[in-house]
Tab-separated table of C-alpha atoms in Angstrom:
chain	number	residue	atom	x	y	z
L	1312	MET	CA	-38.760	-4.329	-29.031
L	1313	VAL	CA	-38.500	-0.775	-27.612
L	1314	ASP	CA	-34.955	0.566	-27.411
L	1315	LYS	CA	-33.737	1.299	-23.894
L	1316	GLN	CA	-32.790	4.920	-23.189
L	1317	CYS	CA	-29.855	5.997	-21.070
L	1318	PRO	CA	-31.125	7.180	-17.654
L	1319	ARG	CA	-28.329	9.751	-17.482
L	1320	CYS	CA	-28.411	11.176	-21.026
L	1321	ASP	CA	-31.605	12.583	-22.532
L	1322	GLU	CA	-32.829	10.598	-25.547
L	1323	GLU	CA	-29.579	8.628	-25.903
L	1324	ALA	CA	-30.314	5.045	-26.931
L	1325	LEU	CA	-28.388	2.218	-25.313
L	1326	ILE	CA	-26.508	-0.126	-27.641
L	1327	GLN	CA	-25.728	-3.810	-27.238
L	1328	HIS	CA	-22.296	-4.519	-25.756
L	1329	ARG	CA	-20.936	-8.027	-25.183
L	1330	TYR	CA	-18.844	-8.501	-22.064
L	1331	GLU	CA	-17.948	-11.743	-20.255
L	1332	ARG	CA	-20.501	-13.637	-22.409
L	1333	GLN	CA	-23.280	-11.250	-21.370
L	1334	GLU	CA	-25.247	-8.902	-23.659
L	1335	LEU	CA	-25.140	-5.603	-21.776
L	1336	ASP	CA	-26.579	-2.222	-22.740
L	1337	LEU	CA	-24.044	0.576	-23.137
L	1338	CYS	CA	-24.438	4.338	-23.452
L	1339	ARG	CA	-21.881	5.667	-25.914
L	1340	ALA	CA	-22.251	9.208	-24.564
L	1341	CYS	CA	-21.617	8.758	-20.824
L	1342	GLY	CA	-20.153	5.240	-20.738
L	1343	GLY	CA	-22.808	3.907	-18.366
L	1344	LEU	CA	-23.874	0.260	-18.419
L	1345	TRP	CA	-27.281	-1.346	-17.877
L	1346	PHE	CA	-27.415	-4.909	-16.547
L	1347	ASP	CA	-30.635	-6.869	-16.783
L	1348	LYS	CA	-31.544	-9.335	-14.048
L	1349	ASP	CA	-28.666	-11.676	-13.043
L	1350	GLU	CA	-26.193	-10.194	-15.570
L	1351	VAL	CA	-24.121	-8.488	-12.847
L	1352	ASN	CA	-23.971	-11.758	-10.910
L	1353	ALA	CA	-22.763	-13.580	-14.034
L	1354	VAL	CA	-19.974	-11.035	-14.598
L	1355	ILE	CA	-18.854	-11.217	-10.960
L	1356	ARG	CA	-18.794	-15.025	-11.091
L	1357	ALA	CA	-16.715	-14.873	-14.290
L	1358	LYS	CA	-14.182	-12.576	-12.586
L	1359	ASN	CA	-14.209	-14.496	-9.292
L	1360	PRO	CA	-14.690	-18.189	-10.152
L	1361	GLU	CA	-13.519	-19.268	-6.694
L	1362	VAL	CA	-16.231	-17.265	-4.910
L	1363	ASP	CA	-19.593	-18.790	-4.041
L	1364	LEU	CA	-21.884	-15.894	-4.971
L	1365	SER	CA	-25.661	-16.102	-4.985
L	1366	CYS	CA	-26.411	-12.410	-5.544
L	1367	PHE	CA	-24.115	-9.413	-5.377
L	1368	ARG	CA	-26.842	-7.379	-3.673
L	1369	GLU	CA	-26.512	-9.507	-0.548
L	1370	SER	CA	-23.255	-7.720	0.262
L	1371	PHE	CA	-24.631	-4.196	-0.258
L	1372	GLY	CA	-23.990	-1.579	2.371
L	1373	GLN	CA	-26.399	1.112	3.500
L	1374	SER	CA	-29.565	1.883	1.549
L	1375	LEU	CA	-29.582	5.510	0.410
L	1376	GLY	CA	-33.207	5.797	-0.672
L	1377	GLU	CA	-34.706	6.575	-4.038
L	1378	SER	CA	-32.485	7.437	-6.975
L	1379	ASP	CA	-33.060	10.419	-9.247
L	1380	ILE	CA	-32.862	8.272	-12.396
L	1381	GLU	CA	-35.413	5.922	-13.951
L	1382	CYS	CA	-34.961	2.269	-14.801
L	1383	PRO	CA	-34.322	1.880	-18.560
L	1384	SER	CA	-36.600	-1.173	-18.615
L	1385	CYS	CA	-39.647	-0.379	-16.466
L	1386	LYS	CA	-39.306	3.438	-16.226
L	1387	LEU	CA	-39.724	3.451	-12.447
L	1388	ASN	CA	-37.317	5.261	-10.158
L	1389	MET	CA	-34.441	3.098	-8.982
L	1390	GLN	CA	-32.963	2.733	-5.491
L	1391	ARG	CA	-29.447	3.729	-4.366
L	1392	HIS	CA	-27.144	1.565	-2.248
L	1393	HIS	CA	-23.530	1.598	-1.145
L	1394	LEU	CA	-21.706	-1.205	-2.933
L	1395	LEU	CA	-20.246	-2.531	0.351
L	1396	GLU	CA	-20.459	-1.592	3.997
L	1397	HIS	CA	-16.971	-0.071	3.871
L	1398	PHE	CA	-16.910	0.950	0.193
L	1399	HIS	CA	-19.332	3.821	-0.283
L	1400	LEU	CA	-19.701	3.721	-4.043
L	1401	GLU	CA	-23.322	4.444	-4.937
L	1402	ILE	CA	-25.014	1.772	-7.068
L	1403	ASP	CA	-28.432	2.263	-8.715
L	1404	ILE	CA	-30.717	-0.792	-8.803
L	1405	CYS	CA	-34.311	-1.423	-9.806
L	1406	VAL	CA	-36.248	-3.389	-7.218
L	1407	HIS	CA	-39.005	-4.112	-9.754
L	1408	CYS	CA	-37.151	-5.683	-12.678
L	1409	GLU	CA	-33.959	-6.392	-10.654
L	1410	GLY	CA	-31.686	-4.627	-13.146
L	1411	SER	CA	-28.627	-2.523	-12.224
L	1412	TRP	CA	-27.182	0.694	-13.626
L	1413	LEU	CA	-23.436	1.393	-13.350
L	1414	ASP	CA	-21.950	4.759	-14.250
L	1415	ARG	CA	-18.588	4.988	-16.031
L	1416	GLY	CA	-15.795	3.643	-13.840
L	1417	GLU	CA	-18.070	1.714	-11.479
L	1418	LEU	CA	-17.707	-1.683	-13.147
L	1419	PRO	CA	-14.174	-2.596	-11.870
L	1420	PRO	CA	-15.038	-2.351	-8.139
L	1421	VAL	CA	-18.374	-4.109	-8.727
L	1422	GLU	CA	-16.901	-7.074	-10.577
L	1423	LYS	CA	-14.126	-7.437	-7.980
L	1424	SER	CA	-16.418	-6.712	-5.027
L	1425	PRO	CA	-15.883	-10.120	-3.316
L	1426	GLU	CA	-12.089	-9.614	-3.243
L	1427	LEU	CA	-12.557	-5.982	-2.284
L	1428	ALA	CA	-14.810	-6.952	0.629
L	1429	SER	CA	-12.240	-9.500	1.825
L	1430	HIS	CA	-9.423	-6.936	1.811
L	1431	LEU	CA	-11.541	-4.338	3.599
L	1432	GLN	CA	-12.391	-6.850	6.298
L	1433	GLU	CA	-8.652	-7.444	6.802
L	1434	LEU	CA	-7.893	-3.717	6.864
L	1435	ASN	CA	-10.627	-2.997	9.399
L	1436	LYS	CA	-9.480	-5.502	11.988
L	1437	GLY	CA	-9.301	-3.844	15.367
L	1438	LEU	CA	-6.592	-3.659	17.972
L	1439	SER	CA	-6.589	-6.453	20.554
L	1440	TRP	CA	-4.756	-7.465	23.686
L	1441	LYS	CA	-2.307	-9.373	21.469
L	1442	THR	CA	-1.377	-6.309	19.419
L	1443	TYR	CA	-1.209	-4.243	22.623
L	1444	PHE	CA	1.240	-6.485	24.444
L	1445	PHE	CA	3.283	-7.092	21.290
L	1446	GLN	CA	3.851	-3.356	20.844
L	1447	LEU	CA	4.258	-2.715	24.557
L	1448	LEU	CA	7.040	-5.301	24.802
L	1449	LEU	CA	8.839	-4.671	21.486
L	1450	GLN	CA	7.955	-1.009	20.894
L	1451	MET	CA	7.269	-1.818	17.250
L	1452	PRO	CA	4.077	-1.006	15.309
L	1453	VAL	CA	1.586	-3.596	14.131
L	1454	GLU	CA	0.697	-3.495	10.428
L	1455	PHE	CA	-2.853	-3.707	9.053
L	1456	ASN	CA	-2.722	-4.215	5.297
L	1457	ALA	CA	-4.007	-6.475	2.526
L	1458	LYS	CA	-2.265	-9.827	2.263
L	1459	VAL	CA	0.282	-10.260	-0.514
L	1460	LYS	CA	-0.228	-12.670	-3.412
L	1461	CYS	CA	3.360	-13.400	-4.407
L	1462	ILE	CA	6.124	-15.022	-2.384
L	1463	PRO	CA	8.454	-12.075	-1.554
L	1464	TRP	CA	11.667	-14.007	-2.089
L	1465	VAL	CA	13.706	-10.835	-2.706
L	1466	ASN	CA	12.604	-9.427	0.638
L	1467	TYR	CA	13.324	-12.738	2.345
L	1468	SER	CA	16.775	-12.721	0.727
L	1469	LEU	CA	17.496	-9.173	1.900
L	1470	LEU	CA	16.462	-10.085	5.441
L	1471	ALA	CA	18.653	-13.204	5.424
L	1472	LEU	CA	21.619	-11.404	3.870
L	1473	ASN	CA	21.563	-8.593	6.422
L	1474	ILE	CA	21.321	-11.029	9.327
L	1475	LEU	CA	24.053	-13.353	8.010
L	1476	ILE	CA	26.451	-10.481	7.368
L	1477	PHE	CA	25.810	-9.149	10.874
L	1478	LEU	CA	26.471	-12.547	12.460
L	1479	ALA	CA	29.661	-12.938	10.430
L	1480	TYR	CA	31.426	-9.902	11.905
L	1481	PHE	CA	29.650	-8.372	14.896
L	1482	PHE	CA	30.657	-10.713	17.730
L	1483	ASN	CA	34.401	-10.543	17.017
L	1484	ASP	CA	36.203	-7.242	17.670
L	1485	ALA	CA	38.841	-7.787	14.990
L	1486	SER	CA	36.235	-8.687	12.345
L	1487	TYR	CA	34.057	-5.771	13.420
L	1488	ASN	CA	36.876	-3.243	13.044
L	1489	TRP	CA	38.027	-4.705	9.727
L	1490	VAL	CA	34.534	-4.600	8.243
L	1491	LEU	CA	34.012	-1.041	9.514
L	1492	ASN	CA	37.302	0.100	7.969
L	1493	HIS	CA	36.629	-1.465	4.570
L	1494	PHE	CA	32.848	-1.396	4.073
L	1495	ALA	CA	31.381	1.407	6.206
L	1496	MET	CA	30.868	4.708	4.385
L	1497	THR	CA	33.158	7.428	5.759
L	1498	PRO	CA	32.277	10.786	4.129
L	1499	THR	CA	35.807	12.203	4.051
L	1500	ILE	CA	37.221	9.041	2.435
L	1501	VAL	CA	34.512	8.744	-0.228
L	1502	ALA	CA	34.698	12.487	-0.969
L	1503	ASP	CA	38.376	11.950	-1.843
L	1504	GLY	CA	37.368	9.297	-4.387
L	1505	ASN	CA	38.350	6.301	-2.280
L	1506	GLN	CA	36.226	3.304	-1.200
L	1507	VAL	CA	33.354	4.411	-3.407
L	1508	TRP	CA	31.787	0.951	-3.048
L	1509	THR	CA	31.025	1.734	0.580
L	1510	LEU	CA	28.136	3.955	-0.579
L	1511	LEU	CA	26.269	0.682	-1.128
L	1512	SER	CA	28.078	-1.823	1.077
L	1513	CYS	CA	27.303	0.231	4.209
L	1514	VAL	CA	23.604	-0.432	3.619
L	1515	PHE	CA	24.156	-4.082	4.641
L	1516	LEU	CA	25.964	-3.337	7.925
L	1517	HIS	CA	24.553	-2.677	11.389
L	1518	GLY	CA	26.084	-1.476	14.631
L	1519	SER	CA	24.011	-3.320	17.231
L	1520	VAL	CA	21.435	-6.037	17.706
L	1521	TRP	CA	18.762	-3.360	18.269
L	1522	HIS	CA	19.843	-1.497	15.113
L	1523	LEU	CA	19.567	-4.678	13.055
L	1524	GLY	CA	16.319	-5.821	14.690
L	1525	ALA	CA	14.485	-2.522	14.174
L	1526	ASN	CA	15.515	-2.228	10.533
L	1527	MET	CA	14.701	-5.835	9.707
L	1528	TYR	CA	11.317	-5.606	11.411
L	1529	PHE	CA	10.226	-2.671	9.253
L	1530	LEU	CA	11.713	-4.308	6.162
L	1531	ALA	CA	9.719	-7.461	6.921
L	1532	ILE	CA	6.328	-5.795	7.449
L	1533	ILE	CA	6.359	-3.372	4.491
L	1534	GLY	CA	8.811	-4.934	2.041
L	1535	ASP	CA	6.549	-7.838	1.111
L	1536	ASN	CA	3.722	-5.494	0.061
L	1537	LEU	CA	6.074	-3.367	-2.020
L	1538	GLU	CA	7.633	-6.389	-3.726
L	1539	ASP	CA	4.133	-7.649	-4.505
L	1540	ALA	CA	3.228	-4.283	-6.049
L	1541	LEU	CA	6.475	-3.721	-7.984
L	1542	GLY	CA	7.644	-7.178	-8.960
L	1543	HIS	CA	10.846	-8.820	-7.743
L	1544	PHE	CA	13.464	-7.073	-9.906
L	1545	SER	CA	11.961	-3.576	-9.678
L	1546	TYR	CA	11.675	-3.884	-5.909
L	1547	LEU	CA	15.341	-4.874	-5.541
L	1548	LEU	CA	16.465	-2.096	-7.886
L	1549	LEU	CA	14.526	0.568	-5.970
L	1550	TYR	CA	15.732	-0.724	-2.612
L	1551	LEU	CA	19.378	-0.524	-3.669
L	1552	THR	CA	18.898	2.848	-5.366
L	1553	CYS	CA	17.296	4.371	-2.274
L	1554	GLY	CA	20.134	2.980	-0.161
L	1555	LEU	CA	22.734	4.467	-2.502
L	1556	LEU	CA	21.042	7.882	-2.576
L	1557	ALA	CA	20.688	7.828	1.208
L	1558	SER	CA	24.449	7.267	1.538
L	1559	LEU	CA	25.122	10.124	-0.876
L	1560	GLY	CA	22.883	12.339	1.241
L	1561	THR	CA	24.893	11.506	4.358
L	1562	MET	CA	28.180	12.108	2.556
L	1563	LEU	CA	27.067	15.568	1.378
L	1564	TRP	CA	25.471	16.606	4.675
L	1565	ARG	CA	28.478	15.432	6.712
L	1566	TYR	CA	31.082	16.418	4.158
L	1567	GLY	CA	34.549	16.121	5.662
L	1568	SER	CA	33.404	13.959	8.579
L	1569	ASP	CA	35.482	10.922	9.501
L	1570	ILE	CA	32.604	9.217	11.329
L	1571	PRO	CA	31.607	6.011	9.467
L	1572	SER	CA	27.976	5.490	8.450
L	1573	ILE	CA	26.281	2.096	8.411
L	1574	GLY	CA	22.751	0.708	8.300
L	1575	ALA	CA	19.841	-0.157	6.025
L	1576	SER	CA	17.771	2.692	7.490
L	1577	GLY	CA	18.172	4.956	4.451
L	1578	ALA	CA	17.058	2.275	2.006
L	1579	ILE	CA	14.130	1.350	4.243
L	1580	ALA	CA	13.195	5.032	4.577
L	1581	GLY	CA	12.783	5.033	0.792
L	1582	LEU	CA	10.411	2.099	1.171
L	1583	PHE	CA	8.506	4.078	3.818
L	1584	ALA	CA	7.759	6.808	1.268
L	1585	MET	CA	6.606	4.355	-1.421
L	1586	TYR	CA	4.459	2.487	1.088
L	1587	MET	CA	2.913	5.772	2.254
L	1588	ILE	CA	1.932	6.838	-1.276
L	1589	TRP	CA	0.801	3.484	-2.713
L	1590	PHE	CA	-0.776	1.937	0.408
L	1591	ARG	CA	-2.707	4.850	1.878
L	1592	HIS	CA	-5.367	2.393	3.023
L	1593	ALA	CA	-2.912	0.619	5.336
L	1594	SER	CA	-2.610	1.342	9.060
L	1595	LEU	CA	0.215	1.088	11.557
L	1596	SER	CA	-0.386	1.081	15.276
L	1597	PHE	CA	1.211	3.859	17.311
L	1598	MET	CA	1.774	3.725	21.048
L	1599	PHE	CA	2.021	6.861	23.171
L	1600	ILE	CA	3.202	5.686	26.592
L	1601	LEU	CA	0.438	3.100	27.280
L	1602	TYR	CA	-2.174	4.212	24.732
L	1603	GLN	CA	-2.297	2.306	21.443
L	1604	LYS	CA	-3.985	3.717	18.336
L	1605	LYS	CA	-4.224	2.711	14.677
L	1606	LEU	CA	-2.907	5.495	12.441
L	1607	SER	CA	-3.016	5.885	8.688
L	1608	VAL	CA	0.410	5.447	7.151
L	1609	MET	CA	0.311	9.122	6.161
L	1610	TRP	CA	0.122	10.202	9.807
L	1611	PHE	CA	2.545	7.547	11.016
L	1612	PHE	CA	5.297	8.492	8.588
L	1613	ALA	CA	4.572	12.222	8.973
L	1614	LEU	CA	5.432	11.749	12.662
L	1615	TRP	CA	8.514	9.742	11.697
L	1616	VAL	CA	9.724	12.445	9.284
L	1617	GLY	CA	9.075	15.146	11.883
L	1618	LEU	CA	11.184	13.315	14.480
L	1619	ASN	CA	14.002	12.861	11.968
L	1620	VAL	CA	13.993	16.513	10.931
L	1621	PHE	CA	14.117	17.476	14.617
L	1622	GLY	CA	16.956	15.034	15.201
L	1623	LEU	CA	18.881	16.311	12.194
L	1624	PHE	CA	19.092	19.844	13.588
L	1625	PHE	CA	18.915	19.421	17.340
L	1626	LEU	CA	20.197	15.966	18.355
L	1627	ASP	CA	23.628	14.397	18.373
L	1628	ASP	CA	22.771	10.826	19.314
L	1629	GLY	CA	24.590	8.864	16.614
L	1630	MET	CA	21.529	8.373	14.394
L	1631	ASP	CA	22.145	8.857	10.682
L	1632	TYR	CA	19.329	11.367	10.178
L	1633	PRO	CA	20.683	12.620	6.811
L	1634	ALA	CA	20.434	9.066	5.409
L	1635	HIS	CA	16.881	8.688	6.701
L	1636	ILE	CA	15.699	11.936	5.158
L	1637	SER	CA	17.633	11.465	1.895
L	1638	GLY	CA	16.295	7.942	1.466
L	1639	PHE	CA	12.757	9.080	2.230
L	1640	VAL	CA	12.918	11.943	-0.292
L	1641	ALA	CA	14.310	9.573	-2.945
L	1642	GLY	CA	11.530	7.083	-2.254
L	1643	LEU	CA	8.936	9.845	-2.394
L	1644	VAL	CA	10.109	10.909	-5.855
L	1645	PHE	CA	10.031	7.308	-7.115
L	1646	ALA	CA	6.596	6.767	-5.531
L	1647	LEU	CA	5.059	9.741	-7.326
L	1648	LEU	CA	6.723	8.959	-10.660
L	1649	LEU	CA	5.667	5.300	-10.604
L	1650	LYS	CA	2.240	5.632	-9.003
L	1651	ASP	CA	0.207	5.279	-12.218
L	1652	TRP	CA	2.336	2.331	-13.388
L	1653	VAL	CA	1.935	0.576	-10.023
L	1654	HIS	CA	-1.843	1.089	-10.112
L	1655	GLN	CA	-2.027	-0.304	-13.649
L	1656	ARG	CA	-0.172	-3.403	-12.469
L	1657	ASN	CA	-2.336	-3.650	-9.352
L	1658	PRO	CA	-5.953	-2.554	-9.980
L	1659	MET	CA	-6.995	-3.688	-6.505
L	1660	LEU	CA	-4.375	-1.387	-5.003
L	1661	ALA	CA	-5.947	1.536	-6.854
L	1662	MET	CA	-9.430	0.497	-5.649
L	1663	LEU	CA	-8.269	0.358	-2.037
L	1664	GLY	CA	-7.037	3.925	-2.424
L	1665	HIS	CA	-10.392	5.087	-3.808
L	1666	GLU	CA	-12.268	7.857	-2.026
L	1667	SER	CA	-15.189	5.464	-1.470
L	1668	VAL	CA	-13.157	3.332	0.971
L	1669	ARG	CA	-14.127	3.717	4.625
L	1670	LEU	CA	-11.664	2.450	7.221
L	1671	LYS	CA	-11.897	1.952	10.963
L	1672	ARG	CA	-8.963	3.433	12.824
């Protein structure tokens, strides 16, 4: 039997490599893999037992013409294809012997291509009359993101806790004033070393139905994805930490002020930053007067930050802009520090952030 040669490395012999019960051919120099006929299909079926797959080539995207490398088996030039319509990773295949060549790093998206295709289909859903009228009436964005796998019970608990606390005090003037006096964060009081607990307790208070509704809506649409990515405990810890740091930011910016600060906005702003860094494939709809457009989360939150910076210096409308910006900066630091760890926990999340992804916005 003639040894197969690596199509990428001159005179480098391929060695046998067992993976998912298949005998593959591996190049030790470049890390490329050669799959004989049906071996790729067998690996994909092993990784996706719930998927009815006849041949992975059926889902290929655009044909890119002849490849510049030869088939290790029949020595004829191979053909190039995009792995999926919306995932432009180039795959080399031989139409004669039906083998496939994968360069280093191409195996993970290939073996998870059915799940990847499903997520991309979800992400590329278009705007409709339903999304238009929803945003027109509520003035809230519509999220386009991959569905979560876990039950986000921490996020559900945070939503319920905020709503229950609000109902417990808001509709009675005496209760409202008592709660504000004891649990809202007043910078001048905390700076004197009193009511330090209010740095965190204020995160669970809201000053109006609109204030509560807006915060809980954003918590609902992005919190589940973040809890899925982080795990329950880590998500709760980061939420509370961002809320605490947001309160500290307000206290320092408004040092000496006797105006109380309340709201989950600072904690949720921290979630905005993490969502922006880890879910760059996601989209949020933006409405300018009557025109609705899907925006990448990078653009959406860039606009949000810009409005908050403007408000911080030029507006006096009662919004806690220092908390928003402090929480966002805290979340941004955590997002960058934990990005590699989050991607290791969630390989699909890393794939959806790959440069090969093509999204419709």
